[in-house]
PDB file of C-alpha atoms in Angstrom:
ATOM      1  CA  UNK C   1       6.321 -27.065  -7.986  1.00 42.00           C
ATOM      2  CA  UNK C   2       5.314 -26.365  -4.160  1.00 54.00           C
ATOM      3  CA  UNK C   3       2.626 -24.100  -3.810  1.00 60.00           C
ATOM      4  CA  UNK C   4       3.957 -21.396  -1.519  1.00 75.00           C
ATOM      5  CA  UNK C   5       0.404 -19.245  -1.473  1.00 87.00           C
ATOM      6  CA  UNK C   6      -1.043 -18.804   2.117  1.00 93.00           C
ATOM      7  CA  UNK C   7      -3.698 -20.789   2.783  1.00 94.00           C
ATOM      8  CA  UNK C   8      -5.003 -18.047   5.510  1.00 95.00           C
ATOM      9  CA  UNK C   9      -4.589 -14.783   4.393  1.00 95.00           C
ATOM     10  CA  UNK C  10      -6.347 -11.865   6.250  1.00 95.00           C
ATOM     11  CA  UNK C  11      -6.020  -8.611   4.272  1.00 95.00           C
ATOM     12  CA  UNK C  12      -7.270  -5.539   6.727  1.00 95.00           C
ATOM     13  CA  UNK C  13      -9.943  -7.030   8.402  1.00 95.00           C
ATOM     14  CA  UNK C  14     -11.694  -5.021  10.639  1.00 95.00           C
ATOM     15  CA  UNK C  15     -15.017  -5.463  11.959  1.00 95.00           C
ATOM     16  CA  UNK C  16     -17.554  -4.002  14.296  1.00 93.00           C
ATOM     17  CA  UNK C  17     -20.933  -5.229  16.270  1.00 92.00           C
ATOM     18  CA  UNK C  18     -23.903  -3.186  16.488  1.00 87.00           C
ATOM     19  CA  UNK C  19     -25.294  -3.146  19.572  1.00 87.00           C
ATOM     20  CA  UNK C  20     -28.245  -1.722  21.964  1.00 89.00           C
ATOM     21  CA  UNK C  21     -25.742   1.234  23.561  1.00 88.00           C
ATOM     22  CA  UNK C  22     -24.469   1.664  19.559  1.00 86.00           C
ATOM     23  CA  UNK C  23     -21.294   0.598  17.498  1.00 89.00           C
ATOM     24  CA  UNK C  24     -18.832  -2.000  19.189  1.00 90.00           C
ATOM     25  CA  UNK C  25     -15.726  -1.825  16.863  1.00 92.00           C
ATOM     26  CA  UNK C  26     -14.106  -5.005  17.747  1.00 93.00           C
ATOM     27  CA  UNK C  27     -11.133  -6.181  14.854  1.00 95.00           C
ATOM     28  CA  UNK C  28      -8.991  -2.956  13.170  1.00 94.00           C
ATOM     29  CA  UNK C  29      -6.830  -3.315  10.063  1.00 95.00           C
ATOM     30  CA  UNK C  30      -5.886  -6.938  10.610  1.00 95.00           C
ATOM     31  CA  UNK C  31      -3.161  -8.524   8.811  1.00 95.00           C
ATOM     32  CA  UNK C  32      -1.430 -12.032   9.191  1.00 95.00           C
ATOM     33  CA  UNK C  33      -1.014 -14.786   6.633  1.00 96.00           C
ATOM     34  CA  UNK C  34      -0.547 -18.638   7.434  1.00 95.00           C
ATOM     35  CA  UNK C  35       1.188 -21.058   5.188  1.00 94.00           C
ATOM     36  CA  UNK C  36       0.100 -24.410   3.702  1.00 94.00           C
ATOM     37  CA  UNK C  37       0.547 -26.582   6.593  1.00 93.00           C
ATOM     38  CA  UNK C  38       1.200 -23.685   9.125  1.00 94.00           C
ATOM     39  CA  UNK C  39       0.238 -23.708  12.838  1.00 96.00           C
ATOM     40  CA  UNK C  40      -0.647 -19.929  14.135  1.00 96.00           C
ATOM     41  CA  UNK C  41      -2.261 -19.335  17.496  1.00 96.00           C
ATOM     42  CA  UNK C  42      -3.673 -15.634  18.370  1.00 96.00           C
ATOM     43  CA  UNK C  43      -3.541 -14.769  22.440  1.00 95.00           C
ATOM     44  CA  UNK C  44      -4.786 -11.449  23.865  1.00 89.00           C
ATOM     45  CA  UNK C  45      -6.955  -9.747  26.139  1.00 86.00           C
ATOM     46  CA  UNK C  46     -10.377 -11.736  26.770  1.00 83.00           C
ATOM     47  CA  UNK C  47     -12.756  -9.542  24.891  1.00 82.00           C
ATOM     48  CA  UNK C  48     -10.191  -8.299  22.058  1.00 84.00           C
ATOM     49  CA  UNK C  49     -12.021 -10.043  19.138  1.00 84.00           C
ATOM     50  CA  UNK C  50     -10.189 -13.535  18.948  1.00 89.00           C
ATOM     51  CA  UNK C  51     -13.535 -15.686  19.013  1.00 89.00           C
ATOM     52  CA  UNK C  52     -14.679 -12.936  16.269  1.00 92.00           C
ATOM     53  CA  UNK C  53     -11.379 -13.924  14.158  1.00 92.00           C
ATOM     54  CA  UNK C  54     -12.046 -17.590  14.042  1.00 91.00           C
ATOM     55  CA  UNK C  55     -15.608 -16.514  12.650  1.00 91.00           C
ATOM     56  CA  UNK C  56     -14.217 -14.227   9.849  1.00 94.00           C
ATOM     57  CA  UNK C  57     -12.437 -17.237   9.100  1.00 93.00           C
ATOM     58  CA  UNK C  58     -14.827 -19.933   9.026  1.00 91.00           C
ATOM     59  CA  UNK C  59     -17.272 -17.643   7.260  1.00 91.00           C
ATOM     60  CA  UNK C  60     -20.123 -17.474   9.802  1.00 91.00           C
ATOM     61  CA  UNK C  61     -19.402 -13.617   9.694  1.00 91.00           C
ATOM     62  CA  UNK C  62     -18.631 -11.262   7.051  1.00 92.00           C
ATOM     63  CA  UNK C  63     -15.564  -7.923   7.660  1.00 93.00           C
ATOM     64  CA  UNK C  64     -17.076  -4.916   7.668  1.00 93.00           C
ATOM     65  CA  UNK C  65     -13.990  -3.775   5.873  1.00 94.00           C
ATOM     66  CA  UNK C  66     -10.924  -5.978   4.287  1.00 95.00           C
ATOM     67  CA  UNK C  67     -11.078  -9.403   3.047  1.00 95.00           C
ATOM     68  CA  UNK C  68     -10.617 -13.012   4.272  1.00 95.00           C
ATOM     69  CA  UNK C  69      -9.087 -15.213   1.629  1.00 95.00           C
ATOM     70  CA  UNK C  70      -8.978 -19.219   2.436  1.00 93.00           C
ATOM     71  CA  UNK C  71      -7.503 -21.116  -0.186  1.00 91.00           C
ATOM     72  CA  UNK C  72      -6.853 -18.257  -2.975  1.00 91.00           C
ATOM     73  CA  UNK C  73     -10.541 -17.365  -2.843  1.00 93.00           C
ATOM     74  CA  UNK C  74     -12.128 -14.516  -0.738  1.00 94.00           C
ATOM     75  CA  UNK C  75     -14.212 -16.014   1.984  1.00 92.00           C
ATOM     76  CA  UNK C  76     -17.957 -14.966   1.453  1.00 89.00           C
ATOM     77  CA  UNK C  77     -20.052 -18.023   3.281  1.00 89.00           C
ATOM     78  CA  UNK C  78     -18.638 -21.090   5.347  1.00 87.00           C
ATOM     79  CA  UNK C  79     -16.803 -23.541   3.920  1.00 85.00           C
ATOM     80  CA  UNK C  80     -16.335 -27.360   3.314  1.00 84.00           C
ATOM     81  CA  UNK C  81     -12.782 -27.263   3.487  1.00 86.00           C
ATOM     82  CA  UNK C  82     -12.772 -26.159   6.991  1.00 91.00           C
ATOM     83  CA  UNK C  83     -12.834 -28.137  10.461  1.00 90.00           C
ATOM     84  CA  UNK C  84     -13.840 -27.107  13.990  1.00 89.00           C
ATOM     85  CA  UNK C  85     -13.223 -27.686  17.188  1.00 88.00           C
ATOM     86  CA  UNK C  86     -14.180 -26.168  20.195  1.00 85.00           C
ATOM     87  CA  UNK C  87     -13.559 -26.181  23.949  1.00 79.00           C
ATOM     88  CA  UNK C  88     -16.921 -28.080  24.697  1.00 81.00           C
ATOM     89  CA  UNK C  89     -17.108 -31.255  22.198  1.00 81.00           C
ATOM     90  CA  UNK C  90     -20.768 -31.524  22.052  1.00 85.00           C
ATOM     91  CA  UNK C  91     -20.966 -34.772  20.715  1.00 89.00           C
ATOM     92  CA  UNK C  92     -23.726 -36.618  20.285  1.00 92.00           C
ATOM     93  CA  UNK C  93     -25.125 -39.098  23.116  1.00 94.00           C
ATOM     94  CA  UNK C  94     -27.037 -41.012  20.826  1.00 93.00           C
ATOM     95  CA  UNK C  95     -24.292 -41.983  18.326  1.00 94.00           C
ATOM     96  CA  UNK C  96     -21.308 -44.240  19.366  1.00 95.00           C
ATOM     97  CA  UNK C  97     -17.691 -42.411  19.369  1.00 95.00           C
ATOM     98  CA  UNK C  98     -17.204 -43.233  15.794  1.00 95.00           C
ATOM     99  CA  UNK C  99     -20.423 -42.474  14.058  1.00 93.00           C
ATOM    100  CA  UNK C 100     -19.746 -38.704  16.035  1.00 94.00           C
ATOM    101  CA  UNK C 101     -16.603 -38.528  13.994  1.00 94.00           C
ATOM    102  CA  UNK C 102     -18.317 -39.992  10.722  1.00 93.00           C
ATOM    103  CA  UNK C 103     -21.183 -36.941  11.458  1.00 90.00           C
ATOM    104  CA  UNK C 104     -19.848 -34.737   8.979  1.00 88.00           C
ATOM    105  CA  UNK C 105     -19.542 -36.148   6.582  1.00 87.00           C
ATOM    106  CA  UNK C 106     -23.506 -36.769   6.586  1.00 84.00           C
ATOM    107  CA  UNK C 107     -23.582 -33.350   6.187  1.00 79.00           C
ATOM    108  CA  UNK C 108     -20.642 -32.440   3.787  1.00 71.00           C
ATOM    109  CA  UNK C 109     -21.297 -33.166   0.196  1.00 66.00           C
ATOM    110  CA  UNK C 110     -18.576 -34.099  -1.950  1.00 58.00           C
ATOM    111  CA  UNK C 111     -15.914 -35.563   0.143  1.00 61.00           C
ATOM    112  CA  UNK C 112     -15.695 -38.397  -2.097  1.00 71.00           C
ATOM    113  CA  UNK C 113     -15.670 -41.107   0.072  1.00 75.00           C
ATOM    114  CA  UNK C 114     -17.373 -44.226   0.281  1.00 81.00           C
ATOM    115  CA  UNK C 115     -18.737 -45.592   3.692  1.00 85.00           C
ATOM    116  CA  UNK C 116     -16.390 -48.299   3.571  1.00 89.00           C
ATOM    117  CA  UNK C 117     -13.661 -45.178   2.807  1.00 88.00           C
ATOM    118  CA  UNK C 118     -15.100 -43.549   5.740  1.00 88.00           C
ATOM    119  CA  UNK C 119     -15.270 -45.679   8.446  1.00 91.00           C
ATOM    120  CA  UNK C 120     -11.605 -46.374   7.394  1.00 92.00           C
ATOM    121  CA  UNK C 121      -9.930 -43.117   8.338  1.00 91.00           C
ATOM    122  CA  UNK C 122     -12.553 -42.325  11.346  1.00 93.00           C
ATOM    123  CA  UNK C 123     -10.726 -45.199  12.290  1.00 93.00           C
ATOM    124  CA  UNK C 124      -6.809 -44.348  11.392  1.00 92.00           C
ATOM    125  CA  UNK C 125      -8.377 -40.855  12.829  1.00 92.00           C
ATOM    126  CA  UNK C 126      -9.092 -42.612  16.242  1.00 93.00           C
ATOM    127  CA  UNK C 127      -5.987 -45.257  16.205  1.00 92.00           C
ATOM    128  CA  UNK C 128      -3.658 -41.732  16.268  1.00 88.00           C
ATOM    129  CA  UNK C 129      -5.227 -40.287  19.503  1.00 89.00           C
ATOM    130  CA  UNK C 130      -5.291 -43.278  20.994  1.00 89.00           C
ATOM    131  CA  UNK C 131      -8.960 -44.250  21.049  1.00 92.00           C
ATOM    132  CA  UNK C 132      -9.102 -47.198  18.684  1.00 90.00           C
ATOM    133  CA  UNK C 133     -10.875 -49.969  21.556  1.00 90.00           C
ATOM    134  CA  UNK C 134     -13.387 -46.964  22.418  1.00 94.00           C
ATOM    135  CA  UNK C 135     -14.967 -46.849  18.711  1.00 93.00           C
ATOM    136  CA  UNK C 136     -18.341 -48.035  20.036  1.00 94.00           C
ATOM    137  CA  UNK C 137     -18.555 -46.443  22.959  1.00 94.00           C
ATOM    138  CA  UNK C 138     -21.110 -43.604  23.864  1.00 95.00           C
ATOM    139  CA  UNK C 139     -19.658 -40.050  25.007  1.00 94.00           C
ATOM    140  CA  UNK C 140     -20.491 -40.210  28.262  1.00 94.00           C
ATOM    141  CA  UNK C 141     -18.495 -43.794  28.565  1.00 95.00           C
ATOM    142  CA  UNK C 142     -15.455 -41.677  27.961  1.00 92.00           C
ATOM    143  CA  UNK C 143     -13.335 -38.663  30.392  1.00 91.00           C
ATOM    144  CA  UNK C 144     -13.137 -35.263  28.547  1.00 89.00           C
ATOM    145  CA  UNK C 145      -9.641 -35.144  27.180  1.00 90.00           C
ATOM    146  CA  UNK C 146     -11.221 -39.176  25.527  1.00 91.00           C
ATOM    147  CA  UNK C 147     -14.305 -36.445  24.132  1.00 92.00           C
ATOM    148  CA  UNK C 148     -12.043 -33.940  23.214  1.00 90.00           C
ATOM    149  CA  UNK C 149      -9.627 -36.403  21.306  1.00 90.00           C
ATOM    150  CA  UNK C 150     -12.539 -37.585  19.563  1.00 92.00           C
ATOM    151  CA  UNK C 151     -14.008 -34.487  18.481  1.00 92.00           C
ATOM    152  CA  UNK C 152     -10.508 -33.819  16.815  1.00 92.00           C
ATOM    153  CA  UNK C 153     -10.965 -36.712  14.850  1.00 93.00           C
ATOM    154  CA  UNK C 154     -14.330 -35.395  13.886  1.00 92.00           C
ATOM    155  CA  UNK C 155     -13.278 -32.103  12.618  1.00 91.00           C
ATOM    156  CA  UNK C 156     -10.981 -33.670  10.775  1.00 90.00           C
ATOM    157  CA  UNK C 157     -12.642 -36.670   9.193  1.00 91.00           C
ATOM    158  CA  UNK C 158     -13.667 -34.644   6.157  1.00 88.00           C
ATOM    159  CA  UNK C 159      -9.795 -33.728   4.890  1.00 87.00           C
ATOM    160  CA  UNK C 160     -10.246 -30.306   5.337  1.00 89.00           C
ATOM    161  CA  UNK C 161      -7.434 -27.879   4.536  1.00 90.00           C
ATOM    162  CA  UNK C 162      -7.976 -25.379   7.679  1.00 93.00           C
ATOM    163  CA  UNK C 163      -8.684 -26.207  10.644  1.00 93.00           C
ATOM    164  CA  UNK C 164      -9.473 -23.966  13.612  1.00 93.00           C
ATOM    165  CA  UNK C 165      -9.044 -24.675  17.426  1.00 92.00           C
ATOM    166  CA  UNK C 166     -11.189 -22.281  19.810  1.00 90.00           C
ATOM    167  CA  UNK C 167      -9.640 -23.027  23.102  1.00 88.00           C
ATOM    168  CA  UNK C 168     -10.444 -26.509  22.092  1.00 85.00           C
ATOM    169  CA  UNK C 169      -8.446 -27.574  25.937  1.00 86.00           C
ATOM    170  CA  UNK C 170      -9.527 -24.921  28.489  1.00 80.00           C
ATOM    171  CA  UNK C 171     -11.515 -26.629  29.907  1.00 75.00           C
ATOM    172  CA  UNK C 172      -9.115 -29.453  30.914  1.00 82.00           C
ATOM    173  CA  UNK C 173      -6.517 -30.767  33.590  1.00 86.00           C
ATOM    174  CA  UNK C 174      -3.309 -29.352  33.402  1.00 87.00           C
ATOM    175  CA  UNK C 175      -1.509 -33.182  32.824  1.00 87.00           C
ATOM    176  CA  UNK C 176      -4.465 -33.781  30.108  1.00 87.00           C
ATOM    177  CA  UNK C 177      -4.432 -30.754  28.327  1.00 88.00           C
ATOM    178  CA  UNK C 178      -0.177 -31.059  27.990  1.00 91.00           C
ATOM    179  CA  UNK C 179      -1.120 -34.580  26.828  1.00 90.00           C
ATOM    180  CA  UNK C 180      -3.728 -33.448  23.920  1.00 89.00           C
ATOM    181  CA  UNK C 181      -1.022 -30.659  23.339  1.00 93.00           C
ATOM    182  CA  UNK C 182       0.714 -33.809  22.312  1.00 92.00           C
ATOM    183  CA  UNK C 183      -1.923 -35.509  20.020  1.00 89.00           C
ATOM    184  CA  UNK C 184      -3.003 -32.288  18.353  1.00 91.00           C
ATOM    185  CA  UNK C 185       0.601 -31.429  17.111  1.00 93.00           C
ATOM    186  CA  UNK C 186       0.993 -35.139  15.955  1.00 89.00           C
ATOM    187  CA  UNK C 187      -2.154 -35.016  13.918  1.00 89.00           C
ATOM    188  CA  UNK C 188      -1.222 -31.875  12.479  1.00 90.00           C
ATOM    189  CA  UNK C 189       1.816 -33.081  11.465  1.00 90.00           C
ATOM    190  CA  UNK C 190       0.791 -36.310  10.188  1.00 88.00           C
ATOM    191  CA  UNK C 191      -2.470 -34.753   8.352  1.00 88.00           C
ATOM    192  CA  UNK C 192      -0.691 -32.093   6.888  1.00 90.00           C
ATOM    193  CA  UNK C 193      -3.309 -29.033   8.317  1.00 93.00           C
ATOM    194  CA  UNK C 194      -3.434 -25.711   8.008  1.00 95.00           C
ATOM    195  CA  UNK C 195      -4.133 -24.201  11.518  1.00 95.00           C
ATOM    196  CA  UNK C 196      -5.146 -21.148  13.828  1.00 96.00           C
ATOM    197  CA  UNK C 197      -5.583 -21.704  17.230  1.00 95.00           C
ATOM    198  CA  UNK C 198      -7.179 -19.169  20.011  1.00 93.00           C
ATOM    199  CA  UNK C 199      -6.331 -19.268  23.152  1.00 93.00           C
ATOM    200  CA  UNK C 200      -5.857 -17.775  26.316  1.00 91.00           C
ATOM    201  CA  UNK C 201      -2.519 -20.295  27.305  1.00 93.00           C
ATOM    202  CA  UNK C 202       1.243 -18.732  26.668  1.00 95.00           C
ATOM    203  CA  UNK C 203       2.441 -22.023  26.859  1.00 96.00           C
ATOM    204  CA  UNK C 204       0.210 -23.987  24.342  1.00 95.00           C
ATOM    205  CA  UNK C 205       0.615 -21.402  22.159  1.00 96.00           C
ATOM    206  CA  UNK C 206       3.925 -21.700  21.968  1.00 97.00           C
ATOM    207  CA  UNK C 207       4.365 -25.838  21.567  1.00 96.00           C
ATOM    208  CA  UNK C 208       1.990 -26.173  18.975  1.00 96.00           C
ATOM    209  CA  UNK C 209       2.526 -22.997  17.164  1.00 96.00           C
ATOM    210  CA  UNK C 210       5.050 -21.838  14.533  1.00 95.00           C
ATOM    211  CA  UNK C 211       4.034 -18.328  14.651  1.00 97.00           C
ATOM    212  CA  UNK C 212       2.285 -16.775  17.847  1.00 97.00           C
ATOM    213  CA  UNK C 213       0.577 -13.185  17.163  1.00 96.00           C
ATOM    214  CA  UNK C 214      -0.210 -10.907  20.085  1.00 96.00           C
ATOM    215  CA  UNK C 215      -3.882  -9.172  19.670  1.00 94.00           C
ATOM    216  CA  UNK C 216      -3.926  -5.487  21.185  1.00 93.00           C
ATOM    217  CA  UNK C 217      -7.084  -4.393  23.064  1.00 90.00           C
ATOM    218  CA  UNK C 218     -10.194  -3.497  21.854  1.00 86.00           C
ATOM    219  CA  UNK C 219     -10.454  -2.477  19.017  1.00 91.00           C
ATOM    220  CA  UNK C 220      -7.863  -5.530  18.149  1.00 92.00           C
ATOM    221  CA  UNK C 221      -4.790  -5.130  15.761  1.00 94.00           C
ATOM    222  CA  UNK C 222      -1.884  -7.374  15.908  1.00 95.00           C
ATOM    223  CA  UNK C 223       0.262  -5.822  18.324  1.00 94.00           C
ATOM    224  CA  UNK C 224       3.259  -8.300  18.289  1.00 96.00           C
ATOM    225  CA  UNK C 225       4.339 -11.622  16.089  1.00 96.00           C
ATOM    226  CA  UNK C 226       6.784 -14.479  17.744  1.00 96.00           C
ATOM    227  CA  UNK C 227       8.681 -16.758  15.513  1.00 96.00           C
ATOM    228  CA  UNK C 228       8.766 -19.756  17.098  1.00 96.00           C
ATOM    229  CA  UNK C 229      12.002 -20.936  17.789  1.00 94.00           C
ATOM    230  CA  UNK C 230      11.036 -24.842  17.562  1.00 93.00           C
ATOM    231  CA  UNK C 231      11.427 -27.868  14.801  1.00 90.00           C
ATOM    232  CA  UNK C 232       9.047 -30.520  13.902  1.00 88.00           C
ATOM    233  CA  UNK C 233       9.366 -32.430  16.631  1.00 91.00           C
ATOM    234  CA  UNK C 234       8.275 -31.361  20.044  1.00 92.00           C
ATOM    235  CA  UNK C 235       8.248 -32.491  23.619  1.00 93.00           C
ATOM    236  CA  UNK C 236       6.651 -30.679  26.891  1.00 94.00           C
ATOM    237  CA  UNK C 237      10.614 -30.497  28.308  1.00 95.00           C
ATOM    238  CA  UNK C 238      11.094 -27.951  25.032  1.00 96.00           C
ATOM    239  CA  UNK C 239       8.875 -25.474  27.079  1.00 95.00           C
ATOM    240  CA  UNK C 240      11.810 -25.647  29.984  1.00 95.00           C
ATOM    241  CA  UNK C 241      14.692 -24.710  27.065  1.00 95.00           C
ATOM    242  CA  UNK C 242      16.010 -21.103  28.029  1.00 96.00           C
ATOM    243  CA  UNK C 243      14.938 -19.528  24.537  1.00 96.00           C
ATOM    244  CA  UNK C 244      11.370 -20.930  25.096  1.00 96.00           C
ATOM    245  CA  UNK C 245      11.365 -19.537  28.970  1.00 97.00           C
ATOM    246  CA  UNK C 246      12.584 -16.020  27.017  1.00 97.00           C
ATOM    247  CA  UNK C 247       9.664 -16.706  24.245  1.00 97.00           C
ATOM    248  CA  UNK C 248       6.738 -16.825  27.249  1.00 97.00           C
ATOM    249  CA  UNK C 249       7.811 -13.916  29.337  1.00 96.00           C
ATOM    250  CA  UNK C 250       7.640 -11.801  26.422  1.00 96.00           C
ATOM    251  CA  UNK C 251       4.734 -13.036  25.388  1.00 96.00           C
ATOM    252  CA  UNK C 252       3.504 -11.995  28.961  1.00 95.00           C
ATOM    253  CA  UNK C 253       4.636  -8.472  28.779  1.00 95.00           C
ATOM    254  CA  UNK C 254       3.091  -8.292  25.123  1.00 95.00           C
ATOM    255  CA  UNK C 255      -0.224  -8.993  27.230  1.00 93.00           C
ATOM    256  CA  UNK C 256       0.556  -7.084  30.146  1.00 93.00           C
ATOM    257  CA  UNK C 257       0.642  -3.815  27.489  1.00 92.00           C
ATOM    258  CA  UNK C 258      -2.274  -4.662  25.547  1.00 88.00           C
ATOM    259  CA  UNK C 259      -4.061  -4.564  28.516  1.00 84.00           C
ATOM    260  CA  UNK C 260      -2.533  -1.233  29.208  1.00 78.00           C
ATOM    261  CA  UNK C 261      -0.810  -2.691  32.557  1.00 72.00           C
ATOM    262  CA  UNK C 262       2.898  -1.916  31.273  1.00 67.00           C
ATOM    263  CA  UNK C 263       4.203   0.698  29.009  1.00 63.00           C
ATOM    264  CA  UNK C 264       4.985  -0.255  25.517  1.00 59.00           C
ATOM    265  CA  UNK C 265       8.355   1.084  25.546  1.00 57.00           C
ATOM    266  CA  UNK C 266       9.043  -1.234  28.405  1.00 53.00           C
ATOM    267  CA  UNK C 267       7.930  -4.290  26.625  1.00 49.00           C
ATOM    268  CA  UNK C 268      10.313  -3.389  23.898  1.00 50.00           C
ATOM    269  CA  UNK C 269      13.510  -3.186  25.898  1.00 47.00           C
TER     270      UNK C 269
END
């Protein structure tokens, strides 16, 4: 039988910093759920609590109030069973492309795999973004969208079951972020991962997401959920279909009113 349980579930999470001027509430009364082998990106205001999401998440922070549930369990402290990956790489100068990959699993007990296991799928890892003749090369050998590739396969060496992208391509090219766009929805496929994605791009959102949730301001409740209206297999032209073009500019307007620049009736019509 298929096991039809989210693998994210977020049950009223709210959550608030304490700071030197006093309380910052940040996340209120947050609710979403993501299914085994989902693909859910969060957008919103800069400041609304996104980065603070992906935390909840991972377990680096506790809710002041709800509960974060990964895998059936409530999330209490990180976890093994999630990867990372973040808009800088930070990989490790001294350690060739594929020893970076093989790095967590230095540090994560249990995976169950031998070296000779290991250095096998870094490998199939590194064949599927295209960096198999680049497996002994150092980090600064390689261009950032190469860095970024490879610290894909790295957060994903370990078979984890989530894995969560904070604006893992911002800092790229236009033409090499559309091409990781690319690569990252092929290895999700092919992997089988559970993701959520933060970013700040409509469009990326929306070709490697099934489900695209809207984050009000400060302090941040899901304001709006898209469906999106595209298959398993994906190109860059789907962004040009008419119900995609649709998709974005209401996306937009979503933004537009949780940054209080355009009436929420307005959005609605």
């Amino acid at each position: 039988m298929t096991n039809t349980d989210p693998v994210i579930s977020i049950q009223g999470v709210s959550h608030t910093y304490a700071t030197d001027t006093g309380p910052l509430p940040v996340l209120n009364d947050i609710y979403f759920d993501i299914a085994p082998g989902g693909f859910t990106a969060v957008v919103g205001p800069s400041g609304c609590g996104k980065s603070t999401l992906t935390k909840l998440v991972s377990g680096l922070l506790k809710p002041d109030a709800g509960t974060v549930i990964l895998d059936g369990k409530p999330v209490t402290s990180p976890r093994p069973t999630v990867g990372m990956a973040f808009q800088n790489p930070v990989l490790l100068e001294w350690r060739s492309i594929l020893r970076n990959v093989l790095l967590p699993l230095e540090i994560v007990r249990g995976h169950g795999l031998s070296k000779a296991q290991a250095e096998q799928r870094a490998s199939e890892l590194l064949d599927l973004v295209g960096l198999t003749s680049f497996e002994d090369k150092r980090p600064s050998e390689l261009s950032g969208g190469m860095r970024q590739r490879a610290s894909l396969c790295r957060a994903l060496i370990h078979q984890p079951s989530v894995l969560i992208l904070d604006e893992p391509f911002g800092a790229l090219d236009a033409f090499t972020r559309e091409d990781l766009w690319q690569i990252m929805f092929k290895l999700r496929m092919e992997q089988g991962v559970t993701c959520l994605l933060i970013t700040h791009d409509l469009r990326e959102s929306v070709f490697l997401a099934d489900q695209v949730l809207v984050l009000s301001d400060r302090p941040a409740k899901v304001q709006y959920s898209l469906d999106v209206p595209l298959g398993s297999e994906r190109s860059i032209e789907d962004l040009y279909r008419p119900e995609i073009v649709d998709c974005l500019a209401e996306l937009r307007r979503q933004i537009q009113v949780a940054q209080g620049r355009q009436p929420a009736q307005e959005a609605a019509a």
